[in-house]
Tab-separated table of C-alpha atoms and ligand atoms in Angstrom:
chain	number	residue	atom	x	y	z
A	1	MET	CA	0.000	0.000	0.000
A	2	GLU	CA	1.868	3.107	-1.234
A	3	PRO	CA	0.742	6.716	-0.870
A	4	SER	CA	-0.521	8.285	-4.079
A	5	LYS	CA	2.348	8.573	-6.549
A	6	GLU	CA	0.757	11.769	-7.785
A	7	TYR	CA	1.812	13.598	-4.691
A	8	VAL	CA	4.675	11.715	-3.151
A	9	PHE	CA	8.233	10.712	-3.776
A	10	LYS	CA	10.580	8.869	-1.502
A	11	TYR	CA	14.136	9.987	-0.811
A	12	LYS	CA	16.396	7.916	1.437
A	13	GLY	CA	13.422	6.167	2.981
A	14	PHE	CA	11.425	9.343	3.682
A	15	TYR	CA	8.170	10.370	1.951
A	16	PHE	CA	7.938	13.889	0.542
A	17	GLY	CA	4.938	15.627	-0.949
A	18	ALA	CA	4.093	18.508	-3.246
A	19	ILE	CA	5.874	21.878	-3.303
A	20	THR	CA	9.275	20.291	-3.541
A	21	THR	CA	11.519	18.346	-5.825
A	22	LEU	CA	13.962	15.555	-5.352
A	23	GLU	CA	16.787	17.858	-6.492
A	24	HIS	CA	15.938	20.443	-3.843
A	25	VAL	CA	15.684	17.859	-1.075
A	26	ALA	CA	18.932	16.192	-2.112
A	27	SER	CA	20.719	19.565	-2.182
A	28	LEU	CA	19.833	20.318	1.453
A	29	GLU	CA	22.536	18.102	2.909
A	30	ASP	CA	25.060	20.571	1.453
A	31	PHE	CA	23.030	23.636	2.414
A	32	GLU	CA	25.342	26.193	3.994
A	33	ILE	CA	24.521	26.839	7.610
A	34	LYS	CA	25.214	30.024	9.540
A	35	ASP	CA	25.907	29.679	13.238
A	36	SER	CA	23.064	32.103	13.935
A	37	ASP	CA	20.468	29.968	12.071
A	38	ILE	CA	17.487	28.623	13.994
A	39	PHE	CA	15.421	25.597	12.974
A	40	ILE	CA	12.041	24.355	14.162
A	41	ALA	CA	11.958	20.623	13.503
A	42	THR	CA	8.861	18.491	13.950
A	43	TYR	CA	6.928	15.537	12.727
A	44	PRO	CA	3.788	17.014	11.059
A	45	LYS	CA	0.873	18.070	13.273
A	46	SER	CA	3.003	18.402	16.387
A	47	GLY	CA	2.795	22.170	16.845
A	48	THR	CA	5.013	23.509	14.051
A	49	VAL	CA	2.880	26.495	13.051
A	50	TRP	CA	2.420	27.367	16.701
A	51	THR	CA	6.179	27.333	17.326
A	52	GLN	CA	6.707	29.239	14.080
A	53	ASN	CA	4.469	32.005	15.376
A	54	ILE	CA	6.112	31.995	18.810
A	55	LEU	CA	9.549	32.364	17.232
A	56	ALA	CA	8.380	35.144	14.916
A	57	LEU	CA	6.942	36.959	17.949
A	58	ILE	CA	10.065	36.446	20.043
A	59	MET	CA	12.605	37.344	17.392
A	60	SER	CA	10.884	40.188	15.572
A	61	GLU	CA	9.772	43.306	17.347
A	62	GLY	CA	7.781	44.361	14.293
A	63	HIS	CA	5.906	41.088	14.349
A	64	ARG	CA	5.258	41.467	18.057
A	65	ASN	CA	3.957	45.028	17.928
A	66	GLY	CA	2.083	44.530	14.676
A	67	THR	CA	3.985	47.157	12.693
A	68	GLU	CA	5.253	44.566	10.265
A	69	ASN	CA	2.747	42.532	8.319
A	70	MET	CA	4.471	39.378	7.164
A	71	ALA	CA	2.985	35.882	7.183
A	72	THR	CA	4.900	33.472	9.405
A	73	MET	CA	5.282	31.180	6.401
A	74	ASP	CA	7.383	33.874	4.689
A	75	ARG	CA	9.233	34.953	7.813
A	76	ILE	CA	10.045	31.360	8.785
A	77	PRO	CA	10.083	29.437	5.515
A	78	TRP	CA	10.064	25.684	5.121
A	79	LEU	CA	13.497	24.328	4.377
A	80	GLU	CA	12.389	21.410	2.235
A	81	TYR	CA	9.853	23.278	0.108
A	82	ASP	CA	11.116	24.603	-3.160
A	83	MET	CA	9.249	27.897	-3.413
A	84	GLU	CA	10.162	30.587	-5.899
A	85	SER	CA	8.778	33.279	-3.605
A	86	VAL	CA	11.381	32.596	-0.921
A	87	ASP	CA	15.074	33.277	-1.322
A	88	PHE	CA	16.920	31.748	1.637
A	89	ALA	CA	19.963	33.915	0.935
A	90	THR	CA	18.107	37.179	1.546
A	91	LEU	CA	16.419	36.244	4.831
A	92	PRO	CA	17.272	38.598	7.689
A	93	SER	CA	19.667	37.271	10.304
A	94	PRO	CA	19.129	35.189	12.321
A	95	ARG	CA	17.458	33.092	9.651
A	96	ILE	CA	14.691	30.854	10.975
A	97	PHE	CA	13.448	27.770	9.155
A	98	ALA	CA	10.772	25.185	9.760
A	99	THR	CA	11.281	21.597	8.718
A	100	HIS	CA	9.759	18.151	8.946
A	101	LEU	CA	13.026	16.514	7.902
A	102	PRO	CA	14.317	13.522	9.821
A	103	TYR	CA	17.628	14.057	11.613
A	104	TYR	CA	19.631	12.302	8.909
A	105	LEU	CA	18.491	14.543	6.017
A	106	VAL	CA	19.167	17.959	7.520
A	107	PRO	CA	22.133	20.059	6.373
A	108	ARG	CA	25.312	18.272	7.337
A	109	ASP	CA	26.726	21.401	9.005
A	110	MET	CA	24.018	21.265	11.641
A	111	ARG	CA	25.788	18.370	13.230
A	112	ASN	CA	28.750	19.493	15.306
A	113	LYS	CA	26.211	21.616	17.143
A	114	ARG	CA	26.043	24.392	14.592
A	115	ALA	CA	22.803	26.435	14.501
A	116	ARG	CA	20.026	25.994	17.067
A	117	ILE	CA	17.195	23.508	16.714
A	118	ILE	CA	13.897	23.445	18.550
A	119	TYR	CA	12.287	20.033	18.237
A	120	VAL	CA	8.638	19.777	19.245
A	121	THR	CA	6.840	16.496	19.901
A	122	ARG	CA	3.179	15.815	20.609
A	123	ASN	CA	1.430	12.712	21.843
A	124	PRO	CA	1.112	10.580	18.729
A	125	LYS	CA	-2.585	9.821	19.056
A	126	ASP	CA	-3.390	13.535	18.829
A	127	VAL	CA	-0.833	13.846	16.022
A	128	MET	CA	-2.585	11.092	14.103
A	129	VAL	CA	-6.065	12.532	14.637
A	130	SER	CA	-4.899	16.014	13.644
A	131	TYR	CA	-3.227	14.521	10.555
A	132	TYR	CA	-6.411	12.651	9.630
A	133	HIS	CA	-8.493	15.849	9.716
A	134	PHE	CA	-5.755	17.752	7.896
A	135	SER	CA	-5.699	15.269	5.038
A	136	LYS	CA	-9.395	15.909	4.429
A	137	PHE	CA	-8.793	19.470	3.247
A	138	MET	CA	-5.242	19.514	1.945
A	139	ASN	CA	-5.137	18.821	-1.753
A	140	THR	CA	-1.489	17.880	-1.404
A	141	LEU	CA	-2.386	14.850	0.711
A	142	LYS	CA	-4.121	11.646	-0.154
A	143	LYS	CA	-7.696	11.684	1.090
A	144	ILE	CA	-8.475	8.680	3.271
A	145	PRO	CA	-11.968	9.230	4.700
A	146	ASP	CA	-11.894	5.955	6.638
A	147	PHE	CA	-10.164	6.649	9.960
A	148	ASN	CA	-9.238	3.036	10.520
A	149	LEU	CA	-7.455	2.909	7.195
A	150	PHE	CA	-5.732	6.205	7.933
A	151	MET	CA	-4.555	4.810	11.262
A	152	GLU	CA	-3.057	1.751	9.575
A	153	ARG	CA	-1.172	3.983	7.160
A	154	PHE	CA	0.021	6.193	9.991
A	155	LEU	CA	1.178	3.204	12.024
A	156	SER	CA	3.104	1.776	9.109
A	157	GLY	CA	4.609	5.152	8.158
A	158	LYS	CA	2.853	5.292	4.788
A	159	VAL	CA	2.105	8.997	5.076
A	160	LEU	CA	4.045	12.155	4.269
A	161	ALA	CA	7.028	12.399	6.632
A	162	SER	CA	6.901	8.616	7.061
A	163	SER	CA	6.942	6.981	10.481
A	164	TRP	CA	6.205	9.105	13.529
A	165	ILE	CA	8.218	6.873	15.860
A	166	ASP	CA	11.250	6.801	13.561
A	167	HIS	CA	11.189	10.581	13.322
A	168	VAL	CA	10.998	11.175	17.061
A	169	ALA	CA	13.345	8.355	18.052
A	170	GLY	CA	15.851	9.482	15.430
A	171	TRP	CA	16.021	13.062	16.678
A	172	TYR	CA	16.151	12.034	20.339
A	173	SER	CA	18.813	9.410	19.879
A	174	HIS	CA	21.045	11.830	17.919
A	175	ALA	CA	20.456	14.759	20.237
A	176	GLU	CA	24.123	14.923	21.170
A	177	ASP	CA	25.129	15.780	17.617
A	178	PHE	CA	22.969	18.892	17.648
A	179	ASN	CA	22.438	22.076	19.611
A	180	ILE	CA	18.840	21.196	20.358
A	181	LEU	CA	15.983	22.113	22.680
A	182	PHE	CA	13.215	19.556	23.062
A	183	LEU	CA	9.713	20.785	23.842
A	184	THR	CA	6.336	19.104	23.876
A	185	TYR	CA	3.046	20.410	22.575
A	186	GLU	CA	1.455	19.458	25.877
A	187	GLU	CA	3.872	21.491	27.988
A	188	MET	CA	3.274	24.473	25.711
A	189	LYS	CA	-0.434	23.984	26.153
A	190	LYS	CA	-0.206	23.621	29.907
A	191	ASP	CA	2.121	26.570	30.532
A	192	LEU	CA	2.800	28.644	27.446
A	193	ARG	CA	4.678	31.343	29.347
A	194	SER	CA	7.248	28.869	30.676
A	195	ALA	CA	7.698	27.424	27.186
A	196	VAL	CA	8.255	30.916	25.755
A	197	LEU	CA	10.845	31.636	28.451
A	198	LYS	CA	12.588	28.319	27.753
A	199	ILE	CA	12.823	29.250	24.080
A	200	CYS	CA	14.110	32.764	24.899
A	201	ASN	CA	16.715	31.259	27.169
A	202	PHE	CA	17.817	28.746	24.537
A	203	LEU	CA	18.121	31.497	21.931
A	204	GLY	CA	19.797	33.939	24.291
A	205	LYS	CA	17.023	36.449	23.654
A	206	LYS	CA	16.157	38.834	26.472
A	207	LEU	CA	12.620	40.165	26.461
A	208	SER	CA	10.965	42.385	29.057
A	209	GLU	CA	8.041	41.055	31.129
A	210	GLU	CA	5.643	43.014	28.913
A	211	GLU	CA	7.195	41.632	25.752
A	212	VAL	CA	6.898	38.073	27.055
A	213	ASP	CA	3.253	38.792	27.949
A	214	SER	CA	2.674	40.044	24.429
A	215	VAL	CA	4.229	36.882	22.877
A	216	VAL	CA	2.104	34.643	25.083
A	217	ARG	CA	-1.079	36.591	24.365
A	218	GLN	CA	-0.559	36.480	20.606
A	219	ALA	CA	0.387	32.796	20.605
A	220	THR	CA	-2.786	31.444	22.218
A	221	PHE	CA	-4.911	29.254	19.980
A	222	GLU	CA	-7.801	31.743	19.974
A	223	ASN	CA	-5.639	34.726	19.051
A	224	MET	CA	-3.582	32.877	16.472
A	225	ARG	CA	-6.739	31.702	14.804
A	226	LYS	CA	-7.750	35.334	14.267
A	227	ASP	CA	-4.308	36.442	13.114
A	228	PRO	CA	-4.007	36.286	9.314
A	229	ARG	CA	-0.201	36.263	9.627
A	230	ALA	CA	-0.360	33.085	11.701
A	231	ASN	CA	-3.444	31.086	10.735
A	232	TYR	CA	-2.327	29.878	7.280
A	233	GLU	CA	-5.669	30.841	5.808
A	234	ASN	CA	-3.982	32.610	2.923
A	235	MET	CA	-2.989	29.229	1.473
A	236	PRO	CA	-3.783	29.104	-2.243
A	237	GLU	CA	-7.041	27.285	-3.039
A	238	GLU	CA	-5.161	24.677	-5.104
A	239	LEU	CA	-3.319	23.584	-1.954
A	240	ALA	CA	-6.118	23.730	0.628
A	241	GLU	CA	-9.913	23.433	0.317
A	242	LYS	CA	-10.779	26.065	2.862
A	243	ASN	CA	-14.415	25.072	3.306
A	244	LYS	CA	-13.301	21.598	4.455
A	245	GLY	CA	-11.032	22.413	7.368
A	246	LYS	CA	-8.560	24.699	9.096
A	247	PHE	CA	-4.886	24.562	10.002
A	248	LEU	CA	-5.814	25.731	13.467
A	249	ARG	CA	-8.535	23.168	13.990
A	250	LYS	CA	-9.071	22.474	17.690
A	251	GLY	CA	-5.756	22.971	19.488
A	252	THR	CA	-6.401	20.666	22.434
A	253	VAL	CA	-4.770	17.772	24.257
A	254	GLY	CA	-6.669	14.478	24.179
A	255	ASP	CA	-8.857	14.917	21.103
A	256	TRP	CA	-7.914	11.343	20.139
A	257	LYS	CA	-10.444	10.157	22.721
A	258	ASN	CA	-13.236	11.654	20.620
A	259	ILE	CA	-12.524	9.512	17.607
A	260	MET	CA	-10.534	6.394	18.522
A	261	THR	CA	-12.439	3.317	19.610
A	262	VAL	CA	-11.169	1.102	22.438
A	263	ALA	CA	-10.064	-1.454	19.844
A	264	GLN	CA	-8.205	1.173	17.808
A	265	ASN	CA	-6.502	2.457	20.926
A	266	GLU	CA	-5.371	-1.052	21.805
A	267	ARG	CA	-4.139	-1.646	18.292
A	268	PHE	CA	-2.192	1.624	18.396
A	269	ASP	CA	-0.554	0.703	21.705
A	270	LYS	CA	0.259	-2.754	20.446
A	271	VAL	CA	2.110	-1.394	17.415
A	272	LEU	CA	3.908	1.582	18.970
A	273	GLY	CA	3.757	1.003	22.719
A	274	GLU	CA	7.018	-0.904	23.189
A	275	ARG	CA	9.122	1.509	21.147
A	276	MET	CA	7.478	4.490	22.801
A	277	LYS	CA	8.664	3.226	26.174
A	278	THR	CA	12.250	3.593	24.950
A	279	LEU	CA	11.802	7.333	24.317
A	280	PRO	CA	12.825	9.776	27.042
A	281	ILE	CA	9.448	11.506	26.801
A	282	LYS	CA	6.655	11.427	29.329
A	283	PHE	CA	3.613	11.338	27.109
A	284	VAL	CA	0.600	13.312	28.200
A	285	TRP	CA	-2.657	11.916	26.858
A	286	ASP	CA	-5.030	14.275	28.624
A	287	ILE	CA	-4.583	17.883	29.730
A	288	ASN	CA	-5.406	16.851	33.304
A	289	ASP	CA	-2.560	14.308	33.406
A	290	GLU	CA	0.341	15.028	35.720
A	291	MET	CA	3.337	16.311	33.767
B	301	LIG	S1	1.822	21.143	10.142
B	301	LIG	O1	0.847	21.071	9.044
B	301	LIG	O2	2.618	19.919	10.217
B	301	LIG	O3	2.649	22.315	10.093
B	301	LIG	O4	0.909	21.174	11.445
B	301	LIG	P1	1.398	21.643	12.886
B	301	LIG	O5	1.434	23.111	12.916
B	301	LIG	O6	2.627	20.920	13.281
B	301	LIG	O7	0.246	21.107	13.845
B	301	LIG	C1	-1.082	21.566	13.717
B	301	LIG	C2	-1.748	21.359	15.050
B	301	LIG	O8	-1.287	22.361	15.982
B	301	LIG	C3	-2.421	23.053	16.500
B	301	LIG	N1	-2.077	24.432	16.871
B	301	LIG	C4	-2.209	24.896	18.138
B	301	LIG	N2	-2.584	24.287	19.279
B	301	LIG	C5	-2.623	25.043	20.411
B	301	LIG	N3	-2.328	26.352	20.432
B	301	LIG	C6	-1.944	27.012	19.305
B	301	LIG	N4	-1.664	28.313	19.373
B	301	LIG	C7	-1.862	26.266	18.097
B	301	LIG	N5	-1.541	26.573	16.809
B	301	LIG	C8	-1.673	25.443	16.089
B	301	LIG	C9	-3.423	22.984	15.354
B	301	LIG	O9	-4.704	23.344	15.782
B	301	LIG	C10	-3.276	21.535	14.962
B	301	LIG	O10	-3.821	20.620	15.902
B	301	LIG	P2	-5.334	20.086	15.876
B	301	LIG	O11	-5.390	19.021	16.919
B	301	LIG	O12	-5.605	19.562	14.516
B	301	LIG	O13	-6.195	21.267	16.231
């Protein structure tokens, strides 16, 4: 069972989708890094756009005070997308990129602890459910209306960005090669201010109390949803069918419980449970769980 060939190619074991080419992806290993570069790395649906907005708010005063009107997608472009509108060379310093690449496909220079990476994980049941809803309105993804079938594809890594567990385990087990901060979606959800401060600290960015308050206020789900710079609603119609869903859909912890049956939950745990235990992450399945 392969994902639609129309939309996907595989490079070194990893599935890529539209908006890129094999040549672009293959060239990234030689991509020249600057020490000041910052990367947000995630498996899809783990809080990338959220972190993108937080970084734009932290790093750019104009973004924070609303004097500069630039979509986060342009301010923090995707490394693996080959978009004519974005010229990596002309990005202001420090350059910030988002990526779903696995650890072994990122620019070689990033090893040896060059550049800073923020890697965000989310509990994989919420990732899967978010991904399922996402695939219903993204024209770049294969539509699989049957959730059970989608789950099987997710579990076997037959989706864009391939296997969730390989992605997360890969980044965690190679953490020592990189200058990396690990965050979870759930900790951001539970205490956004602390997460913002952790990021500031990692980036060596000093903000006043008021500036931190402003970042936190503008990075809440409700406010981001209203912010055209952050909500990805300016996506061209050929990429996203806007009447069928939103990038900022629900923004909660534990939505998996609303869709997964007991049997599906057991099946999920059977496939991923053992390997998940080897990860140094305390998974939070419900917002009321102890962290
Ligand atoms: S993508 O397409 O891979 O870039 O998606 P990604 O941004 O990684 O993940 C999308 C999910 O993140 C939720 N989101 C947020 N949650 C809480 N607070 C804020 N501010 C926020 N911004 C984005 C978004 O709603 C998606 O999750 P679901 O569960 O589908 O709502």
